[in-house]
């Protein structure tokens, strides 16, 4: 249940609504939503209370939602949210391509990639600097030095940049150098981190966890929205199943399921989903056919030398070929990629 309170500079109405509900033993959490305030309650209101709140002009709209993540649901907002990051508009007709290396490794590697993907019509540059590696002996990322390189690449190409943040204490630092924060699969239920990126107000890519149901994933997104941050893109990146022929199993049915359940834009990452170079193009095409709003693709000038995820990164020629193939599929479904 959500009560939307009309905007009032004195916020008198908000206080009035909270007071009205408290007297009825209904606890609320107030959430900033654009220029309005929403009061989210766990309990349902009686029809008498709903009518009175509206009649007295305290509440503009009351949404009864049975969703466990009501702020993400289409009960609250029927139109797909458009999330703007630089010139990219996630959720709009143009499919947003996010591309770049798995890890930022050096100035040369990042700049070469950034210039190439920019020329190919990519609208957001990615690159990990805090890497969530399975083994502590593997490359952990360049840290702040990598953030500075991302900011340099943005400065030169004009491309907005997205990078992963691993811990709540680092949100401010990562936000200082980037345009969008990524929460990786391994942190999808790190609730302190979800709250921290929510408070930051920065656009967020929330990846699905390897063992996260769609329902749990939407509830994770709800943590971010509940902090007043509506700028969340949900990224399907494969889940762990018994199949070992691919790194993970890409759950493409998640795309139309999310489309129906949530107003948040959807992204697909065929790189981490398959872990294998030759599967990226077919799965990216399938994701567009399934209705994704965005794709995340790992690309590296020399994948064979990459310090992480070497098997799944396309070289820049392969990436250019991929973009050509995506043009045709996007056109077939009434969209475009550049
Ligand atoms: C990544 O995108 O760099 C990454 C680590 O992905 P995931 O969290 O999906 O494994
Ligand atoms: Mn990677």
Short mmCIF file of C-alpha atoms and ligand atoms in Angstrom, two decimals:
data_model
loop_
_atom_site.label_atom_id
_atom_site.label_comp_id
_atom_site.label_asym_id
_atom_site.label_seq_id
_atom_site.Cartn_x
_atom_site.Cartn_y
_atom_site.Cartn_z
CA UNK A 1 0.00 0.00 0.00
CA UNK A 2 1.36 3.41 -0.97
CA UNK A 3 -0.08 6.81 -0.20
CA UNK A 4 1.06 9.61 -2.49
CA UNK A 5 0.98 12.99 -0.83
CA UNK A 6 0.75 16.07 -3.05
CA UNK A 7 3.77 18.30 -2.91
CA UNK A 8 3.59 21.13 -0.41
CA UNK A 9 6.45 23.47 0.36
CA UNK A 10 5.67 23.46 4.07
CA UNK A 11 5.43 19.66 4.01
CA UNK A 12 2.44 20.20 6.23
CA UNK A 13 0.45 17.70 4.21
CA UNK A 14 3.07 15.02 4.72
CA UNK A 15 2.98 15.54 8.47
CA UNK A 16 -0.83 15.54 8.35
CA UNK A 17 -0.89 12.24 6.45
CA UNK A 18 1.67 10.61 8.76
CA UNK A 19 -0.32 11.78 11.75
CA UNK A 20 -3.60 10.54 10.28
CA UNK A 21 -2.11 7.10 9.65
CA UNK A 22 -0.28 6.88 12.98
CA UNK A 23 -3.54 7.48 14.84
CA UNK A 24 -4.78 4.35 13.10
CA UNK A 25 -1.64 2.39 14.13
CA UNK A 26 -0.35 2.44 10.56
CA UNK A 27 3.41 3.00 10.41
CA UNK A 28 4.78 4.63 7.28
CA UNK A 29 8.10 5.29 5.63
CA UNK A 30 8.28 8.50 3.62
CA UNK A 31 10.03 8.37 0.29
CA UNK A 32 10.92 11.20 -2.06
CA UNK A 33 9.49 10.48 -5.52
CA UNK A 34 10.23 13.22 -8.00
CA UNK A 35 8.62 16.35 -6.61
CA UNK A 36 6.27 14.37 -4.42
CA UNK A 37 6.44 12.44 -1.20
CA UNK A 38 5.13 8.94 -0.92
CA UNK A 39 4.24 7.18 2.26
CA UNK A 40 4.77 3.47 2.06
CA UNK A 41 2.86 1.29 4.49
CA UNK A 42 2.95 -2.44 5.01
CA UNK A 43 -0.66 -2.59 6.09
CA UNK A 44 -3.72 -1.99 4.00
CA UNK A 45 -5.99 0.96 4.74
CA UNK A 46 -9.70 0.56 5.16
CA UNK A 47 -11.83 2.00 2.37
CA UNK A 48 -13.20 4.56 4.83
CA UNK A 49 -9.68 5.79 5.61
CA UNK A 50 -8.75 5.88 1.92
CA UNK A 51 -11.82 7.90 1.05
CA UNK A 52 -11.24 10.30 3.93
CA UNK A 53 -7.58 10.89 3.06
CA UNK A 54 -8.58 11.78 -0.46
CA UNK A 55 -11.66 13.78 0.46
CA UNK A 56 -9.66 15.93 2.90
CA UNK A 57 -7.06 16.51 0.21
CA UNK A 58 -4.29 14.96 2.31
CA UNK A 59 -3.47 12.26 -0.24
CA UNK A 60 -3.61 12.61 -3.98
CA UNK A 61 -3.40 8.95 -4.83
CA UNK A 62 -3.53 5.69 -2.93
CA UNK A 63 -2.01 2.67 -4.59
CA UNK A 64 -2.98 -0.76 -3.39
CA UNK A 65 -0.24 -3.12 -4.49
CA UNK A 66 0.12 -6.79 -3.66
CA UNK A 67 3.74 -6.72 -4.86
CA UNK A 68 6.49 -7.42 -2.31
CA UNK A 69 8.41 -4.62 -4.01
CA UNK A 70 5.64 -2.06 -4.60
CA UNK A 71 7.93 0.85 -5.53
CA UNK A 72 9.39 -1.18 -8.41
CA UNK A 73 5.99 -2.40 -9.57
CA UNK A 74 3.80 -1.29 -12.41
CA UNK A 75 0.98 -0.84 -9.87
CA UNK A 76 2.68 2.38 -8.88
CA UNK A 77 3.85 3.52 -12.28
CA UNK A 78 2.65 2.08 -15.54
CA UNK A 79 5.20 3.71 -17.86
CA UNK A 80 8.72 2.34 -18.06
CA UNK A 81 11.09 4.67 -16.19
CA UNK A 82 13.59 6.51 -18.32
CA UNK A 83 16.96 6.71 -16.59
CA UNK A 84 19.31 9.32 -17.97
CA UNK A 85 23.06 8.94 -17.77
CA UNK A 86 24.86 11.48 -19.93
CA UNK A 87 23.16 11.22 -23.31
CA UNK A 88 22.07 7.64 -22.67
CA UNK A 89 18.41 7.07 -21.85
CA UNK A 90 17.79 3.63 -20.39
CA UNK A 91 14.20 2.54 -21.04
CA UNK A 92 13.75 4.61 -24.20
CA UNK A 93 13.42 3.34 -27.80
CA UNK A 94 17.16 3.35 -28.38
CA UNK A 95 18.79 0.33 -26.77
CA UNK A 96 21.66 1.54 -24.59
CA UNK A 97 24.93 -0.29 -25.20
CA UNK A 98 27.32 -0.26 -22.25
CA UNK A 99 30.76 -1.51 -23.29
CA UNK A 100 34.33 -1.58 -22.11
CA UNK A 101 36.85 -3.86 -20.47
CA UNK A 102 36.14 -6.17 -17.57
CA UNK A 103 38.90 -4.37 -15.62
CA UNK A 104 40.62 -1.06 -16.14
CA UNK A 105 44.26 -2.14 -16.54
CA UNK A 106 46.16 0.86 -17.90
CA UNK A 107 45.65 4.27 -19.51
CA UNK A 108 46.49 2.88 -22.97
CA UNK A 109 44.10 -0.06 -22.68
CA UNK A 110 41.23 2.08 -21.44
CA UNK A 111 41.72 4.97 -23.87
CA UNK A 112 42.05 2.68 -26.87
CA UNK A 113 38.81 0.94 -25.89
CA UNK A 114 36.98 4.17 -25.06
CA UNK A 115 37.86 5.80 -28.39
CA UNK A 116 36.87 2.71 -30.37
CA UNK A 117 33.53 2.12 -28.67
CA UNK A 118 32.66 5.81 -28.85
CA UNK A 119 33.18 5.72 -32.63
CA UNK A 120 30.90 2.69 -32.84
CA UNK A 121 27.99 4.49 -31.19
CA UNK A 122 28.26 3.14 -27.65
CA UNK A 123 26.73 5.49 -25.09
CA UNK A 124 28.21 4.34 -21.76
CA UNK A 125 31.76 3.15 -21.00
CA UNK A 126 32.27 0.42 -18.41
CA UNK A 127 35.42 -0.71 -16.60
CA UNK A 128 35.94 -2.38 -13.22
CA UNK A 129 38.41 -0.87 -10.75
CA UNK A 130 37.25 -2.62 -7.58
CA UNK A 131 36.99 -6.22 -8.73
CA UNK A 132 35.00 -8.86 -6.85
CA UNK A 133 37.34 -11.81 -7.56
CA UNK A 134 36.66 -15.36 -6.44
CA UNK A 135 40.30 -15.80 -5.43
CA UNK A 136 42.15 -13.25 -3.30
CA UNK A 137 45.26 -14.02 -5.38
CA UNK A 138 43.66 -12.72 -8.59
CA UNK A 139 43.92 -9.13 -9.88
CA UNK A 140 41.79 -6.99 -7.57
CA UNK A 141 41.61 -3.88 -9.76
CA UNK A 142 43.46 -0.56 -9.80
CA UNK A 143 41.24 1.07 -7.17
CA UNK A 144 41.26 4.87 -7.05
CA UNK A 145 43.96 5.10 -9.74
CA UNK A 146 41.52 3.26 -12.03
CA UNK A 147 38.73 5.68 -11.12
CA UNK A 148 40.97 8.55 -12.23
CA UNK A 149 41.56 6.82 -15.57
CA UNK A 150 37.81 6.39 -16.05
CA UNK A 151 37.30 10.09 -15.36
CA UNK A 152 40.03 10.85 -17.91
CA UNK A 153 38.34 8.65 -20.52
CA UNK A 154 35.07 10.44 -19.87
CA UNK A 155 36.79 13.80 -20.20
CA UNK A 156 38.29 12.88 -23.55
CA UNK A 157 35.39 11.02 -25.17
CA UNK A 158 32.38 12.60 -23.44
CA UNK A 159 31.13 9.10 -22.61
CA UNK A 160 29.58 8.65 -19.16
CA UNK A 161 31.23 5.88 -17.13
CA UNK A 162 29.92 3.09 -14.93
CA UNK A 163 31.95 1.06 -12.48
CA UNK A 164 31.31 -1.34 -9.64
CA UNK A 165 31.25 -0.37 -5.98
CA UNK A 166 31.89 -3.19 -3.52
CA UNK A 167 31.30 -1.61 -0.14
CA UNK A 168 29.14 1.12 1.40
CA UNK A 169 32.20 3.04 2.62
CA UNK A 170 33.40 3.48 -0.97
CA UNK A 171 30.16 4.82 -2.47
CA UNK A 172 31.16 8.49 -2.16
CA UNK A 173 34.58 7.86 -3.66
CA UNK A 174 33.23 5.90 -6.66
CA UNK A 175 30.41 8.42 -7.15
CA UNK A 176 32.96 11.25 -7.30
CA UNK A 177 34.59 9.83 -10.44
CA UNK A 178 31.70 8.06 -12.20
CA UNK A 179 28.25 8.68 -13.62
CA UNK A 180 26.62 5.41 -12.67
CA UNK A 181 27.30 2.81 -9.97
CA UNK A 182 27.20 -0.92 -10.48
CA UNK A 183 26.21 -3.41 -7.83
CA UNK A 184 27.55 -6.78 -8.92
CA UNK A 185 25.96 -10.21 -8.73
CA UNK A 186 27.81 -11.06 -5.53
CA UNK A 187 26.41 -8.02 -3.71
CA UNK A 188 22.77 -8.07 -4.81
CA UNK A 189 21.64 -8.72 -1.24
CA UNK A 190 24.25 -6.59 0.51
CA UNK A 191 21.56 -4.48 2.11
CA UNK A 192 23.89 -1.89 3.60
CA UNK A 193 25.35 -1.32 0.12
CA UNK A 194 21.88 -1.12 -1.47
CA UNK A 195 20.88 1.52 1.06
CA UNK A 196 24.10 3.46 0.54
CA UNK A 197 23.73 3.63 -3.26
CA UNK A 198 20.08 4.52 -2.70
CA UNK A 199 21.12 7.49 -0.55
CA UNK A 200 23.71 8.58 -3.12
CA UNK A 201 20.97 9.33 -5.67
CA UNK A 202 23.30 8.07 -8.42
CA UNK A 203 21.96 5.93 -11.28
CA UNK A 204 22.58 2.27 -10.48
CA UNK A 205 22.97 -0.97 -12.41
CA UNK A 206 21.75 -3.73 -10.12
CA UNK A 207 22.92 -7.10 -11.34
CA UNK A 208 21.01 -10.26 -10.59
CA UNK A 209 22.72 -12.58 -8.17
CA UNK A 210 23.79 -16.05 -9.25
CA UNK A 211 21.17 -17.59 -6.98
CA UNK A 212 18.63 -14.79 -6.83
CA UNK A 213 15.03 -15.31 -7.88
CA UNK A 214 13.39 -12.50 -9.83
CA UNK A 215 11.24 -11.79 -6.81
CA UNK A 216 14.26 -11.45 -4.49
CA UNK A 217 16.03 -9.28 -7.08
CA UNK A 218 13.09 -6.87 -7.24
CA UNK A 219 13.03 -6.67 -3.45
CA UNK A 220 16.74 -5.81 -3.54
CA UNK A 221 15.91 -2.97 -5.97
CA UNK A 222 13.17 -1.87 -3.56
CA UNK A 223 15.87 -1.10 -0.95
CA UNK A 224 17.39 1.44 -3.36
CA UNK A 225 14.05 2.98 -4.32
CA UNK A 226 13.03 3.22 -0.68
CA UNK A 227 15.91 5.67 -0.18
CA UNK A 228 14.31 7.96 -2.77
CA UNK A 229 16.50 6.84 -5.67
CA UNK A 230 14.43 5.68 -8.65
CA UNK A 231 17.35 5.40 -11.06
CA UNK A 232 17.82 1.66 -11.15
CA UNK A 233 18.51 -0.54 -14.18
CA UNK A 234 18.14 -4.30 -13.62
CA UNK A 235 20.82 -6.41 -15.29
CA UNK A 236 20.31 -10.11 -16.04
CA UNK A 237 23.79 -11.69 -16.08
CA UNK A 238 23.04 -15.39 -15.85
CA UNK A 239 22.27 -17.64 -12.93
CA UNK A 240 24.01 -20.74 -11.70
CA UNK A 241 22.47 -24.02 -12.81
CA UNK A 242 23.77 -27.58 -13.28
CA UNK A 243 24.90 -26.68 -16.83
CA UNK A 244 28.68 -26.34 -17.15
CA UNK A 245 28.92 -25.65 -20.91
CA UNK A 246 28.47 -21.97 -20.14
CA UNK A 247 29.82 -19.96 -17.19
CA UNK A 248 26.23 -19.25 -16.09
CA UNK A 249 22.82 -19.86 -17.63
CA UNK A 250 21.34 -16.78 -19.25
CA UNK A 251 17.73 -16.50 -18.11
CA UNK A 252 16.23 -14.59 -21.01
CA UNK A 253 12.68 -15.20 -19.83
CA UNK A 254 13.57 -12.74 -17.05
CA UNK A 255 13.36 -9.94 -19.63
CA UNK A 256 9.63 -10.22 -20.47
CA UNK A 257 8.86 -11.21 -16.87
CA UNK A 258 10.50 -8.03 -15.58
CA UNK A 259 8.92 -5.98 -18.33
CA UNK A 260 5.52 -6.96 -16.97
CA UNK A 261 6.38 -6.75 -13.27
CA UNK A 262 8.38 -3.53 -13.10
CA UNK A 263 8.70 -0.08 -14.59
CA UNK A 264 12.49 -0.26 -14.19
CA UNK A 265 14.53 -0.64 -17.41
CA UNK A 266 16.11 -4.01 -18.12
CA UNK A 267 19.67 -4.81 -19.23
CA UNK A 268 21.24 -8.09 -20.34
CA UNK A 269 24.93 -8.95 -19.93
CA UNK A 270 25.75 -11.86 -22.26
CA UNK A 271 29.45 -11.65 -21.36
CA UNK A 272 29.17 -12.81 -17.74
CA UNK A 273 26.13 -14.93 -18.57
CA UNK A 274 27.98 -17.16 -21.04
CA UNK A 275 31.67 -16.61 -20.24
CA UNK A 276 32.53 -17.41 -23.81
CA UNK A 277 33.44 -15.09 -26.70
CA UNK A 278 31.55 -16.93 -29.44
CA UNK A 279 28.28 -16.90 -27.49
CA UNK A 280 28.13 -13.13 -26.95
CA UNK A 281 26.71 -12.15 -30.34
CA UNK A 282 23.94 -14.77 -30.55
CA UNK A 283 22.84 -14.09 -26.97
CA UNK A 284 22.98 -10.29 -27.42
CA UNK A 285 20.74 -10.66 -30.47
CA UNK A 286 18.36 -12.91 -28.55
CA UNK A 287 18.23 -10.38 -25.69
CA UNK A 288 17.18 -7.62 -28.07
CA UNK A 289 14.51 -9.88 -29.55
CA UNK A 290 13.30 -10.62 -25.99
CA UNK A 291 12.87 -6.87 -25.38
CA UNK A 292 15.89 -5.72 -23.40
CA UNK A 293 16.43 -1.96 -23.02
CA UNK A 294 20.18 -2.24 -22.74
CA UNK A 295 23.17 -4.56 -23.18
CA UNK A 296 26.43 -4.74 -21.29
CA UNK A 297 29.31 -6.13 -23.35
CA UNK A 298 32.92 -6.64 -22.27
CA UNK A 299 35.46 -5.58 -24.86
CA UNK A 300 39.25 -5.26 -24.68
CA UNK A 301 41.87 -4.31 -27.30
CA UNK A 302 43.80 -7.57 -26.58
CA UNK A 303 41.54 -9.99 -24.68
CA UNK A 304 44.22 -12.69 -24.63
CA UNK A 305 46.29 -10.49 -22.29
CA UNK A 306 43.37 -9.35 -20.09
CA UNK A 307 43.90 -9.49 -16.33
CA UNK A 308 40.33 -10.73 -15.78
CA UNK A 309 37.65 -12.47 -17.85
CA UNK A 310 39.94 -13.00 -20.81
CA UNK A 311 37.71 -15.73 -22.38
CA UNK A 312 34.60 -13.57 -22.65
CA UNK A 313 35.89 -10.23 -23.92
CA UNK A 314 35.51 -9.34 -27.59
CA UNK A 315 38.39 -7.63 -29.30
CA UNK A 316 37.58 -4.29 -30.91
CA UNK A 317 37.08 -5.77 -34.40
CA UNK A 318 34.73 -8.42 -33.04
CA UNK A 319 32.90 -5.72 -31.12
CA UNK A 320 32.45 -3.65 -34.30
CA UNK A 321 31.01 -6.74 -36.05
CA UNK A 322 28.65 -7.32 -33.13
CA UNK A 323 27.32 -3.75 -33.39
CA UNK A 324 26.51 -4.30 -37.08
CA UNK A 325 24.57 -7.45 -36.30
CA UNK A 326 22.69 -5.71 -33.50
CA UNK A 327 21.62 -2.90 -35.84
CA UNK A 328 19.62 -5.37 -37.92
CA UNK A 329 17.95 -7.12 -34.97
CA UNK A 330 17.06 -3.84 -33.26
CA UNK A 331 15.48 -2.58 -36.48
CA UNK A 332 13.42 -5.77 -36.74
CA UNK A 333 11.86 -5.06 -33.32
CA UNK A 334 11.30 -1.36 -33.98
CA UNK A 335 14.31 -0.12 -31.99
CA UNK A 336 17.86 1.02 -32.64
CA UNK A 337 21.23 0.60 -30.95
CA UNK A 338 22.94 3.81 -32.16
C1 LIG B 1 31.36 -7.13 -13.88
O1 LIG B 1 30.45 -6.67 -14.59
O2 LIG B 1 32.51 -6.71 -13.92
C2 LIG B 1 31.07 -8.22 -12.95
C3 LIG B 1 31.93 -8.58 -12.00
O3 LIG B 1 29.90 -8.82 -13.17
P1 LIG B 1 28.99 -9.78 -12.24
O4 LIG B 1 28.77 -9.05 -10.97
O5 LIG B 1 27.75 -9.94 -13.06
O6 LIG B 1 29.75 -11.06 -12.07
MN1 LIG B 2 34.09 -9.28 -16.10
#
